[in-house]
CSV table of C-alpha atoms in Angstrom, one decimal:
chain,number,residue,atom,x,y,z
U,270,MET,CA,28.3,45.9,-108.8
U,271,THR,CA,24.9,46.9,-108.6
U,272,ALA,CA,23.7,49.3,-106.8
U,273,GLU,CA,22.0,46.3,-104.5
U,274,ALA,CA,25.4,45.0,-104.3
U,275,VAL,CA,26.7,48.5,-102.6
U,276,ARG,CA,24.0,49.0,-100.3
U,277,ARG,CA,24.7,45.7,-98.8
U,278,ALA,CA,28.5,45.7,-98.8
U,279,PRO,CA,28.7,48.1,-95.5
U,280,GLY,CA,26.3,45.7,-93.3
U,281,LEU,CA,28.0,42.3,-94.9
U,282,LEU,CA,31.7,44.1,-93.7
U,283,ARG,CA,30.4,45.3,-90.2
U,284,GLY,CA,28.7,41.5,-89.7
U,285,ALA,CA,31.9,40.4,-90.8
U,286,GLY,CA,34.0,41.6,-88.3
U,287,THR,CA,31.6,42.0,-85.3
U,288,GLY,CA,31.4,38.0,-86.0
U,289,GLY,CA,34.9,38.0,-86.2
U,290,VAL,CA,34.8,38.9,-82.3
U,291,ALA,CA,32.5,37.1,-81.6
U,292,GLY,CA,34.5,34.0,-83.3
U,293,LEU,CA,37.6,35.0,-81.2
U,294,ALA,CA,35.3,34.3,-77.4
U,295,GLY,CA,34.0,31.3,-79.2
U,296,GLY,CA,37.9,30.1,-80.2
U,297,LEU,CA,38.9,30.9,-76.1
U,298,VAL,CA,36.6,28.7,-75.0
U,299,LEU,CA,37.4,25.5,-77.7
U,300,GLY,CA,41.4,26.2,-77.4
U,301,ALA,CA,40.4,26.6,-73.8
U,302,ALA,CA,39.2,22.9,-74.4
U,303,MET,CA,41.8,21.9,-76.1
U,304,ARG,CA,44.4,22.3,-74.5
U,305,SER,CA,42.8,20.7,-71.9
U,306,LEU,CA,42.4,17.8,-73.4
U,307,GLY,CA,45.7,17.8,-75.2
U,308,MET,CA,44.8,18.5,-79.2
U,309,LEU,CA,46.9,22.3,-79.9
U,310,PRO,CA,50.3,20.1,-81.5
U,311,ALA,CA,47.7,19.0,-84.0
U,312,VAL,CA,47.0,21.8,-85.2
U,313,ALA,CA,50.3,23.5,-84.9
U,314,VAL,CA,51.2,20.6,-87.5
U,315,LEU,CA,48.9,23.0,-89.9
U,316,ALA,CA,52.1,25.2,-89.0
U,317,GLY,CA,55.2,23.1,-89.3
U,318,SER,CA,55.7,23.1,-85.7
U,319,GLY,CA,54.3,20.9,-82.3
U,320,SER,CA,54.2,23.7,-79.9
U,321,LEU,CA,51.4,24.4,-78.0
U,322,GLY,CA,51.4,28.4,-78.5
U,323,VAL,CA,52.0,27.8,-82.4
U,324,GLY,CA,49.2,26.0,-82.3
U,325,PHE,CA,47.3,28.1,-80.2
U,326,ALA,CA,47.6,31.1,-81.9
U,327,LEU,CA,46.6,29.3,-85.3
U,328,HIS,CA,43.9,27.9,-84.0
U,329,MET,CA,42.6,31.9,-83.0
U,330,ALA,CA,43.2,32.8,-86.1
U,331,ILE,CA,41.3,30.5,-87.3
U,332,SER,CA,39.1,31.1,-85.1
U,333,VAL,CA,38.3,34.8,-85.9
U,334,LEU,CA,38.2,33.6,-89.1
U,335,VAL,CA,35.5,31.1,-89.0
U,336,GLY,CA,34.1,33.5,-86.8
U,337,ALA,CA,33.6,35.8,-89.7
U,338,GLY,CA,32.1,33.4,-91.8
U,339,PHE,CA,29.1,32.8,-89.3
U,340,GLY,CA,28.8,36.6,-89.0
U,341,LEU,CA,28.0,36.9,-92.7
U,342,LEU,CA,26.0,34.1,-92.5
U,343,ALA,CA,23.8,36.1,-89.6
U,344,VAL,CA,23.3,39.4,-91.4
U,345,ARG,CA,21.9,38.1,-93.8
U,346,GLN,CA,19.6,36.1,-92.0
U,347,ARG,CA,16.5,37.3,-90.5
U,348,ILE,CA,18.2,36.2,-87.0
U,349,ARG,CA,16.7,37.2,-83.9
U,350,SER,CA,18.8,37.1,-81.0
U,351,SER,CA,17.2,34.6,-79.5
U,352,GLU,CA,17.3,31.9,-83.2
U,353,LEU,CA,21.4,32.5,-83.0
U,354,VAL,CA,22.1,29.9,-80.6
U,355,PHE,CA,20.6,27.1,-83.1
U,356,TRP,CA,22.7,28.0,-85.8
U,357,GLY,CA,25.3,28.6,-83.6
U,358,LEU,CA,25.6,25.4,-83.2
U,359,ALA,CA,24.5,24.1,-86.4
U,360,TYR,CA,27.4,26.4,-87.3
U,361,GLY,CA,29.9,24.3,-84.9
U,362,VAL,CA,29.1,20.7,-85.9
U,363,PHE,CA,29.4,22.3,-89.7
U,364,TRP,CA,33.4,23.3,-89.3
U,365,TRP,CA,33.6,20.0,-87.1
U,366,PHE,CA,32.7,18.1,-90.6
U,367,LEU,CA,34.9,20.4,-93.0
U,368,GLY,CA,37.5,21.0,-90.5
U,369,THR,CA,38.3,18.9,-87.7
U,370,LEU,CA,37.1,15.6,-90.3
U,371,THR,CA,38.1,16.6,-94.0
U,372,LEU,CA,40.4,19.6,-94.4
U,373,LEU,CA,43.1,19.0,-91.3
U,374,PRO,CA,44.4,15.2,-92.2
U,375,LEU,CA,44.4,16.4,-96.3
U,376,LEU,CA,46.1,19.3,-94.7
U,377,THR,CA,48.1,17.4,-92.7
U,378,GLY,CA,48.9,14.3,-94.9
U,379,VAL,CA,47.3,12.4,-92.7
U,380,GLN,CA,45.0,9.6,-95.1
U,381,MET,CA,41.6,11.2,-94.6
U,382,THR,CA,39.0,8.3,-94.2
U,383,TRP,CA,35.5,9.7,-92.7
U,384,SER,CA,35.0,6.5,-91.1
U,385,LEU,CA,33.3,6.0,-87.8
U,386,GLU,CA,36.7,5.0,-85.9
U,387,SER,CA,37.8,8.3,-87.1
U,388,ALA,CA,34.6,10.3,-85.7
U,389,GLN,CA,34.7,8.6,-82.7
U,390,ALA,CA,38.4,9.8,-82.5
U,391,ALA,CA,37.4,13.3,-83.2
U,392,LEU,CA,33.9,13.0,-80.4
U,393,PRO,CA,36.2,15.5,-78.3
U,394,SER,CA,36.4,17.7,-81.3
U,395,LEU,CA,33.0,17.8,-82.0
U,396,LEU,CA,32.2,19.1,-78.4
U,397,GLY,CA,33.7,21.7,-78.5
U,398,HIS,CA,32.9,22.9,-81.9
U,399,LEU,CA,29.3,23.0,-80.0
U,400,TYR,CA,30.9,25.2,-77.8
U,401,TYR,CA,32.4,27.4,-80.5
U,402,GLY,CA,29.1,27.6,-82.4
U,403,ALA,CA,27.1,28.8,-79.5
U,404,VAL,CA,29.6,31.4,-77.8
U,405,THR,CA,29.9,32.9,-81.5
U,406,ALA,CA,26.7,33.2,-81.7
U,407,VAL,CA,25.8,34.3,-78.4
U,408,GLY,CA,28.4,37.1,-78.6
U,409,PHE,CA,27.4,37.9,-82.2
U,410,ALA,CA,23.9,38.5,-81.1
U,411,LEU,CA,25.7,40.6,-77.6
U,412,LEU,CA,27.8,42.6,-80.2
U,413,HIS,CA,26.3,43.2,-83.4
U,414,PRO,CA,24.3,46.5,-83.3
U,415,ASP,CA,20.8,46.0,-85.1
U,416,GLY,CA,18.0,46.6,-82.4
U,417,ARG,CA,17.5,43.0,-82.8
U,418,PHE,CA,18.4,41.7,-79.4
U,419,ALA,CA,16.7,43.7,-76.2
U,420,VAL,CA,17.8,42.9,-72.6
U,421,ARG,CA,14.2,44.2,-71.5
U,422,ASP,CA,12.8,41.2,-73.6
U,423,HIS,CA,14.5,38.1,-72.1
U,424,LEU,CA,13.7,39.6,-68.3
U,425,ARG,CA,10.6,39.6,-67.6
U,426,PRO,CA,8.9,37.4,-64.3
U,427,LYS,CA,5.9,36.6,-65.7
U,428,PRO,CA,7.7,34.2,-68.5
U,429,LEU,CA,10.4,33.6,-66.7
U,430,LEU,CA,7.1,32.0,-64.1
U,431,ARG,CA,6.4,29.8,-66.5
U,432,GLY,CA,9.4,28.4,-67.3
U,433,LEU,CA,9.6,27.5,-63.5
U,434,ILE,CA,5.7,26.1,-64.0
U,435,ALA,CA,6.4,24.0,-67.2
U,436,ALA,CA,9.8,22.8,-65.8
U,437,GLY,CA,7.9,21.8,-62.0
U,438,ILE,CA,5.2,20.2,-64.0
U,439,VAL,CA,7.8,18.3,-67.1
U,440,ALA,CA,10.3,17.1,-64.0
U,441,GLY,CA,7.0,15.4,-61.7
U,442,VAL,CA,5.8,13.8,-64.9
U,443,LEU,CA,9.2,12.4,-66.0
U,444,VAL,CA,9.9,11.5,-62.2
U,445,LEU,CA,6.4,9.6,-62.3
U,446,ALA,CA,6.1,7.7,-65.7
U,447,PHE,CA,9.9,7.0,-66.3
U,448,GLY,CA,11.3,7.1,-62.7
U,449,VAL,CA,14.2,8.8,-64.1
U,450,GLY,CA,15.4,10.5,-60.5
U,451,ALA,CA,16.1,7.1,-59.5
U,452,GLY,CA,18.6,5.9,-62.3
U,453,ALA,CA,22.1,6.6,-60.7
U,454,ARG,CA,23.1,10.6,-61.8
U,455,LEU,CA,19.6,11.0,-63.4
U,456,GLY,CA,18.3,12.4,-60.0
U,457,TRP,CA,20.2,15.8,-61.1
U,458,LEU,CA,17.4,15.9,-63.6
U,459,PRO,CA,14.5,17.4,-61.5
U,460,ALA,CA,17.3,20.3,-60.1
U,461,VAL,CA,18.4,21.2,-64.0
U,462,ALA,CA,15.0,20.9,-65.0
U,463,VAL,CA,14.0,23.6,-62.9
U,464,CYS,CA,17.4,25.6,-64.3
U,465,MET,CA,16.1,24.5,-67.9
U,466,GLY,CA,12.7,26.7,-67.2
U,467,VAL,CA,13.8,29.6,-65.8
U,468,GLY,CA,16.5,29.3,-68.9
U,469,TYR,CA,14.1,28.8,-71.4
U,470,PRO,CA,12.9,32.6,-71.6
U,471,LEU,CA,15.9,33.8,-70.3
U,472,VAL,CA,17.1,32.3,-74.2
U,473,PHE,CA,14.0,32.6,-76.8
U,474,THR,CA,11.9,35.4,-74.6
U,475,GLY,CA,8.2,34.3,-74.1
U,476,ARG,CA,6.7,34.9,-77.3
U,477,PRO,CA,3.8,32.7,-78.7
U,478,GLU,CA,4.9,29.9,-80.2
U,479,GLY,CA,3.5,26.6,-82.0
U,480,THR,CA,3.2,23.6,-80.5
U,481,GLY,CA,5.2,21.9,-83.2
U,482,PRO,CA,8.0,24.6,-83.6
U,483,ALA,CA,7.9,24.2,-80.0
U,484,LEU,CA,8.9,20.4,-79.7
U,485,VAL,CA,11.1,20.5,-82.5
U,486,ARG,CA,13.3,23.3,-80.5
U,487,GLY,CA,12.5,22.0,-76.7
U,488,THR,CA,14.5,19.1,-78.3
U,489,ALA,CA,17.2,21.0,-79.3
U,490,TYR,CA,17.7,23.2,-76.3
U,491,GLY,CA,17.6,19.6,-74.0
U,492,PHE,CA,21.1,18.7,-76.1
U,493,LEU,CA,22.5,22.3,-75.7
U,494,TRP,CA,21.7,20.9,-71.5
U,495,TRP,CA,23.0,17.8,-71.7
U,496,ILE,CA,26.4,18.7,-73.1
U,497,VAL,CA,26.8,21.2,-70.6
U,498,VAL,CA,25.5,19.1,-67.8
U,499,GLU,CA,26.4,15.5,-68.6
U,500,SER,CA,29.4,16.3,-70.1
U,501,THR,CA,30.9,19.3,-68.8
U,502,LEU,CA,30.0,20.5,-65.7
U,503,LEU,CA,29.2,17.4,-63.7
U,504,PRO,CA,33.1,15.6,-64.7
U,505,LEU,CA,34.3,18.7,-64.1
U,506,VAL,CA,33.4,19.0,-60.8
U,507,GLU,CA,33.9,15.7,-59.5
U,508,ASP,CA,36.5,14.6,-61.9
U,509,GLY,CA,37.9,18.1,-62.2
U,510,ALA,CA,38.6,16.9,-65.6
U,511,LEU,CA,36.3,17.1,-69.3
U,512,ALA,CA,34.4,13.9,-70.3
U,513,TRP,CA,34.8,14.3,-73.4
U,514,SER,CA,36.3,10.7,-75.0
U,515,GLN,CA,33.9,8.2,-76.8
U,516,PRO,CA,33.4,5.6,-73.9
U,517,ALA,CA,32.8,8.9,-71.5
U,518,VAL,CA,30.4,9.9,-74.0
U,519,ALA,CA,28.5,6.9,-74.7
U,520,GLU,CA,28.2,6.8,-70.6
U,521,ALA,CA,26.9,10.4,-70.5
U,522,THR,CA,24.4,9.3,-73.4
U,523,ALA,CA,22.3,7.1,-71.1
U,524,ARG,CA,21.0,10.5,-70.1
U,525,LEU,CA,20.6,12.0,-73.5
U,526,PRO,CA,16.8,11.1,-73.9
U,527,ALA,CA,15.2,12.2,-70.4
U,528,TYR,CA,17.3,15.7,-71.4
U,529,LEU,CA,15.7,15.8,-74.7
U,530,LEU,CA,12.1,15.2,-72.9
U,531,ALA,CA,12.9,17.8,-70.8
U,532,GLY,CA,13.2,20.3,-72.9
U,533,ALA,CA,10.5,19.2,-75.7
U,534,GLY,CA,8.0,19.2,-72.4
U,535,ILE,CA,9.2,22.3,-71.2
U,536,ALA,CA,9.1,24.1,-74.9
U,537,ALA,CA,5.3,22.7,-75.2
U,538,VAL,CA,4.0,22.8,-71.6
U,539,PHE,CA,5.4,26.8,-71.4
U,540,GLY,CA,3.5,27.7,-75.1
U,541,TRP,CA,0.2,26.0,-73.4
U,542,LEU,CA,0.7,27.9,-70.6
U,543,GLY,CA,0.8,31.5,-72.0
U,544,SER,CA,-2.1,29.9,-74.4
U,545,LEU,CA,-4.0,29.4,-71.4
U,546,ALA,CA,-2.9,33.0,-69.7
U,547,ARG,CA,-3.9,34.7,-72.8
U,548,GLY,CA,-7.4,33.5,-72.9
U,549,LEU,CA,-8.0,34.1,-69.4
U,550,PHE,CA,-7.3,37.9,-69.6
U,551,VAL,CA,-6.8,38.6,-72.9
U,552,ASP,CA,-10.0,41.0,-74.2
U,553,ASP,CA,-9.3,41.2,-77.7
U,554,VAL,CA,-11.4,38.3,-79.3
U,555,ARG,CA,-9.5,38.6,-82.4
U,556,LEU,CA,-6.1,37.7,-81.1
U,557,LEU,CA,-7.8,33.8,-80.1
U,558,HIS,CA,-8.1,31.1,-82.6
U,559,HIS,CA,-12.4,30.0,-82.6
U,560,GLY,CA,-12.0,26.2,-82.9
U,561,ILE,CA,-10.9,23.3,-85.2
U,562,GLY,CA,-13.3,24.5,-88.3
U,563,THR,CA,-13.3,22.6,-91.5
U,564,ARG,CA,-10.1,24.1,-92.1
U,565,GLY,CA,-8.7,21.6,-89.6
U,566,LEU,CA,-11.5,19.0,-90.2
U,567,ARG,CA,-9.5,19.2,-93.0
U,568,ALA,CA,-5.9,19.1,-91.9
U,569,VAL,CA,-6.7,16.3,-89.9
U,570,GLY,CA,-8.1,13.9,-92.1
U,571,TYR,CA,-4.5,15.4,-94.3
U,572,GLY,CA,-2.2,13.8,-90.8
U,573,ALA,CA,-4.1,10.7,-91.1
U,574,LEU,CA,-3.3,10.0,-94.9
U,575,ALA,CA,-0.5,11.2,-94.5
U,576,GLY,CA,0.4,9.4,-91.6
U,577,LEU,CA,-0.5,6.2,-93.0
U,578,ALA,CA,2.2,6.9,-96.4
U,579,GLY,CA,4.9,7.9,-93.5
U,580,GLY,CA,3.6,4.3,-91.9
U,581,VAL,CA,3.8,2.4,-94.9
U,582,VAL,CA,7.9,3.2,-95.7
U,583,PHE,CA,8.6,2.6,-91.5
U,584,GLY,CA,6.5,-0.2,-92.0
U,585,PHE,CA,9.1,-2.3,-94.4
U,586,LEU,CA,12.0,-0.7,-93.1
U,587,TRP,CA,10.8,-2.5,-89.4
U,588,GLY,CA,9.5,-5.5,-91.1
U,589,SER,CA,13.2,-5.9,-92.2
U,590,VAL,CA,14.7,-5.9,-88.8
U,591,ASP,CA,11.5,-7.9,-87.6
U,592,VAL,CA,10.5,-5.5,-85.0
U,593,LEU,CA,6.0,-5.4,-86.4
U,594,PRO,CA,5.5,-8.8,-83.9
U,595,THR,CA,6.6,-6.4,-81.2
U,596,VAL,CA,4.6,-4.2,-82.0
U,597,ALA,CA,2.0,-6.4,-81.9
U,598,ARG,CA,2.3,-7.2,-78.4
U,599,LEU,CA,0.9,-3.7,-77.6
U,600,VAL,CA,-2.3,-5.1,-78.0
U,601,GLY,CA,-1.7,-8.9,-77.0
U,602,ALA,CA,-1.5,-9.9,-80.6
U,603,ARG,CA,1.0,-12.0,-82.6
U,604,GLY,CA,2.4,-11.5,-86.0
U,605,ALA,CA,3.8,-9.6,-87.9
U,606,VAL,CA,0.6,-9.1,-89.0
U,607,ALA,CA,-0.9,-7.9,-86.4
U,608,GLY,CA,2.2,-5.5,-86.4
U,609,TRP,CA,1.2,-4.0,-89.6
U,610,VAL,CA,-1.8,-3.1,-89.0
U,611,VAL,CA,-1.1,-2.0,-85.3
U,612,HIS,CA,2.0,0.2,-86.5
U,613,LEU,CA,-0.2,1.5,-89.4
U,614,VAL,CA,-2.8,2.6,-86.7
U,615,ILE,CA,-0.2,4.5,-84.8
U,616,ALA,CA,1.3,6.0,-87.9
U,617,GLN,CA,-2.0,7.4,-88.2
U,618,ILE,CA,-2.6,8.7,-84.8
U,619,ILE,CA,1.5,10.2,-85.3
U,620,GLY,CA,-0.2,11.6,-88.5
U,621,VAL,CA,-2.6,14.0,-87.2
U,622,SER,CA,-0.9,15.0,-83.9
U,623,TYR,CA,1.4,16.1,-86.7
U,624,ALA,CA,-1.4,18.0,-88.4
U,625,LEU,CA,-2.7,19.6,-85.1
U,626,PHE,CA,1.0,20.6,-84.6
U,627,PHE,CA,2.6,21.7,-87.5
U,628,ARG,CA,-0.8,22.6,-89.6
U,629,GLY,CA,0.4,25.9,-92.0
U,630,ARG,CA,3.8,25.6,-90.8
U,631,SER,CA,5.1,24.3,-94.2
U,632,TYR,CA,6.1,26.8,-96.2
U,633,ASP,CA,7.3,24.7,-99.4
U,634,LEU,CA,8.4,20.3,-99.5
U,635,VAL,CA,12.1,21.9,-98.0
U,636,SER,CA,10.5,23.2,-94.6
U,637,GLY,CA,8.2,20.0,-94.8
U,638,VAL,CA,10.7,17.5,-94.3
U,639,GLY,CA,12.0,19.5,-92.0
U,640,TRP,CA,9.6,19.5,-89.6
U,641,GLY,CA,9.0,16.0,-90.7
U,642,LEU,CA,12.5,14.9,-90.1
U,643,SER,CA,12.3,16.5,-87.1
U,644,TYR,CA,9.3,15.5,-85.7
U,645,GLY,CA,10.1,11.8,-86.5
U,646,PHE,CA,13.5,11.6,-84.4
U,647,PHE,CA,11.3,13.5,-81.9
U,648,TRP,CA,9.2,10.2,-81.4
U,649,TRP,CA,12.8,7.9,-81.7
U,650,VAL,CA,13.0,9.4,-78.5
U,651,LEU,CA,9.5,9.7,-76.9
U,652,GLY,CA,8.4,6.1,-78.6
U,653,ALA,CA,10.7,3.5,-79.8
U,654,LEU,CA,13.3,4.4,-77.0
U,655,THR,CA,10.5,5.1,-74.1
U,656,LEU,CA,6.9,5.1,-74.2
U,657,LEU,CA,7.2,1.3,-76.5
U,658,PRO,CA,8.9,-0.4,-73.5
U,659,VAL,CA,6.9,0.9,-70.7
U,660,LEU,CA,3.9,-0.1,-72.6
U,661,LEU,CA,5.7,-3.4,-72.8
U,662,GLY,CA,6.0,-3.4,-69.4
U,663,GLN,CA,9.8,-2.8,-69.3
U,664,PRO,CA,11.7,0.3,-68.3
U,665,PRO,CA,13.4,2.8,-70.9
U,666,ARG,CA,15.7,1.7,-73.7
U,667,TRP,CA,17.9,4.7,-72.3
U,668,SER,CA,21.4,2.6,-72.4
U,669,ALA,CA,23.8,3.5,-74.5
U,670,VAL,CA,23.9,-0.2,-75.6
U,671,ALA,CA,19.9,0.0,-76.1
U,672,ILE,CA,20.4,3.0,-77.7
U,673,ALA,CA,23.1,1.6,-80.5
U,674,ALA,CA,20.9,-1.4,-80.9
U,675,ALA,CA,17.9,1.2,-81.9
U,676,PHE,CA,19.3,3.1,-84.3
U,677,ALA,CA,17.5,0.9,-87.4
U,678,SER,CA,14.5,2.2,-85.4
U,679,LEU,CA,16.2,5.5,-85.6
U,680,VAL,CA,16.0,5.0,-89.6
U,681,GLY,CA,12.5,4.4,-89.7
U,682,HIS,CA,11.8,7.5,-87.6
U,683,LEU,CA,13.5,9.7,-90.0
U,684,ALA,CA,12.2,8.7,-92.9
U,685,TYR,CA,8.8,8.2,-91.3
U,686,GLY,CA,9.6,11.7,-90.7
U,687,ALA,CA,10.5,12.7,-94.1
U,688,ALA,CA,7.4,11.0,-95.8
U,689,LEU,CA,5.1,12.2,-93.1
U,690,GLY,CA,6.0,16.1,-93.3
U,691,THR,CA,6.3,15.2,-97.8
U,692,VAL,CA,2.9,14.6,-98.2
U,693,TYR,CA,1.3,16.2,-95.4
U,694,ALA,CA,3.0,19.7,-96.9
U,695,TRP,CA,2.0,18.4,-100.5
U,696,LEU,CA,-1.2,18.0,-99.5
U,697,GLU,CA,-2.3,21.3,-97.7
U,698,HIS,CA,-0.6,23.3,-100.3
U,699,ARG,CA,-2.4,21.1,-103.0
U,700,GLU,CA,-5.6,21.6,-101.5
U,701,ASN,CA,-5.3,25.4,-99.6
U,702,PRO,CA,-2.2,27.3,-99.8
U,703,TRP,CA,-2.2,28.6,-96.6
U,704,TRP,CA,0.5,32.0,-98.3
U,705,VAL,CA,-2.3,33.2,-100.4
U,706,ALA,CA,-3.8,36.0,-98.1
U,707,ARG,CA,-7.9,36.2,-98.1
U,708,SER,CA,-7.8,38.6,-95.4
U,709,ASP,CA,-5.5,41.4,-93.1
U,710,ILE,CA,-5.5,38.7,-90.5
U,711,GLU,CA,-4.2,36.1,-93.3
U,712,ALA,CA,-1.9,38.4,-94.8
U,713,VAL,CA,-0.4,38.9,-91.0
U,714,ARG,CA,-0.1,34.8,-89.9
U,715,ALA,CA,2.0,34.2,-93.4
U,716,THR,CA,4.8,36.9,-93.1
U,717,ALA,CA,5.2,35.3,-89.8
U,718,ARG,CA,5.3,31.9,-91.0
U,719,ARG,CA,8.0,32.8,-93.7
U,720,GLU,CA,9.7,35.2,-90.9
U,721,GLN,CA,9.7,31.1,-88.4
U,722,ILE,CA,11.1,29.7,-91.7
U,723,LEU,CA,14.0,32.6,-92.7
U,724,GLY,CA,15.1,32.5,-89.0
U,725,SER,CA,15.4,29.0,-86.4
U,726,ALA,CA,13.4,26.6,-88.5
U,727,PRO,CA,16.4,25.7,-91.3
U,728,ALA,CA,19.3,25.7,-88.2
U,729,LEU,CA,16.5,23.7,-86.0
U,730,TRP,CA,15.9,20.6,-88.7
U,731,THR,CA,19.9,20.6,-89.8
U,732,LEU,CA,20.7,20.3,-86.3
U,733,THR,CA,18.3,17.7,-85.7
U,734,VAL,CA,19.4,15.6,-88.5
U,735,LEU,CA,22.8,16.2,-87.1
U,736,ILE,CA,22.5,15.4,-83.5
U,737,ALA,CA,20.7,11.9,-84.9
U,738,LEU,CA,23.9,11.5,-87.4
U,739,ALA,CA,25.9,11.9,-83.8
U,740,VAL,CA,24.5,9.2,-82.3
U,741,PRO,CA,26.4,5.9,-84.1
U,742,VAL,CA,29.4,8.3,-82.8
U,743,MET,CA,28.7,8.7,-79.6
U,744,VAL,CA,27.0,5.4,-78.9
U,745,ALA,CA,28.7,2.7,-81.2
């Protein structure tokens, strides 16, 4: 064993122990849900029994071991307490794939299919594993004695006020633009948005963040609120039972786009309000940005070029399902050729926005792909499901049937985002590698960006892809 390994061993053991205790808390939440849904006997089969007690005991033992694994993961990363929730969610989904869909069938002698039907049958377990991951992450952040969790940073009044204002603005825009308050049960959204706005700085504090990462973070934040409100709290209040079956989740999916947009909007507006406050009240001009500059103009050009590359990839996918004529109708034209032109122009505009929002956020091609995929998913929700039908004089395509029909568009948007992020990262690194420090200030910025990559960013990318993969499971 090397000296470095010896030095790290106590920290790893402490992380595993703390993770095990946190996993115990997550296991209690998941175990309660499994008992309510009658899932514990399936776990007891691992011990050759059908008893609820045996199933619960075995489940709790597994939860502690899985929680210890999360502790080992978290303690080796430079993760702030506010970032752990996304790692926990991604970790929960990972164990749903590995445990429920893979190991459990293998160990119980059931044929493992990895089919859409088996995934839909295990959808209640997916929601339960998401809760397990989130509770385990929060428990680890509270229990791990490393000084990263500071309650006072989450309870400052100014960020709470900013969150409340951001929620009011976003809820108002959604109601006015898309009439989300008129639909069944979407009348809850303005009140839920207020809770989301207050909760955002409570979870993530009020630290400055770029618009691009904020949009991605907010989208995942909205997904978490959708699970808590639409699939858990409202069914419990109305019917006294969890609505985690595939038909119930498919029905609730009609409200998912509204939650995703609300989360993304709150995160973005929250950041903009912070930037406005700093611009108005900060006296140290060194903390402020001074215009777009030559580098910024070059980045805009790179964004347009990367958007064009992504648009070509996306265009061939859309052409195969005959959607381009619909795109042409946005400008009153007809035909696939006009659709191609309109589509490529839109792709370049989105590429420019990507350059403005994610400039200097890609440390390597992997991070470029991660941010690009996440941004592509966001634009599937905002563009294909929302703006495209609205601009064509139709209501947003937020029903389960419409979301299922838009799966080809989801694949296209993910492909577009991956190509956009890859090409932009390559162009940015080739011409101007931002991690090469040219001054003390840029060295600090480069360090902060590396910290972001080593923080929640990989979990956000992974979680976004997993949400996209879960869409056909929920609505098909």
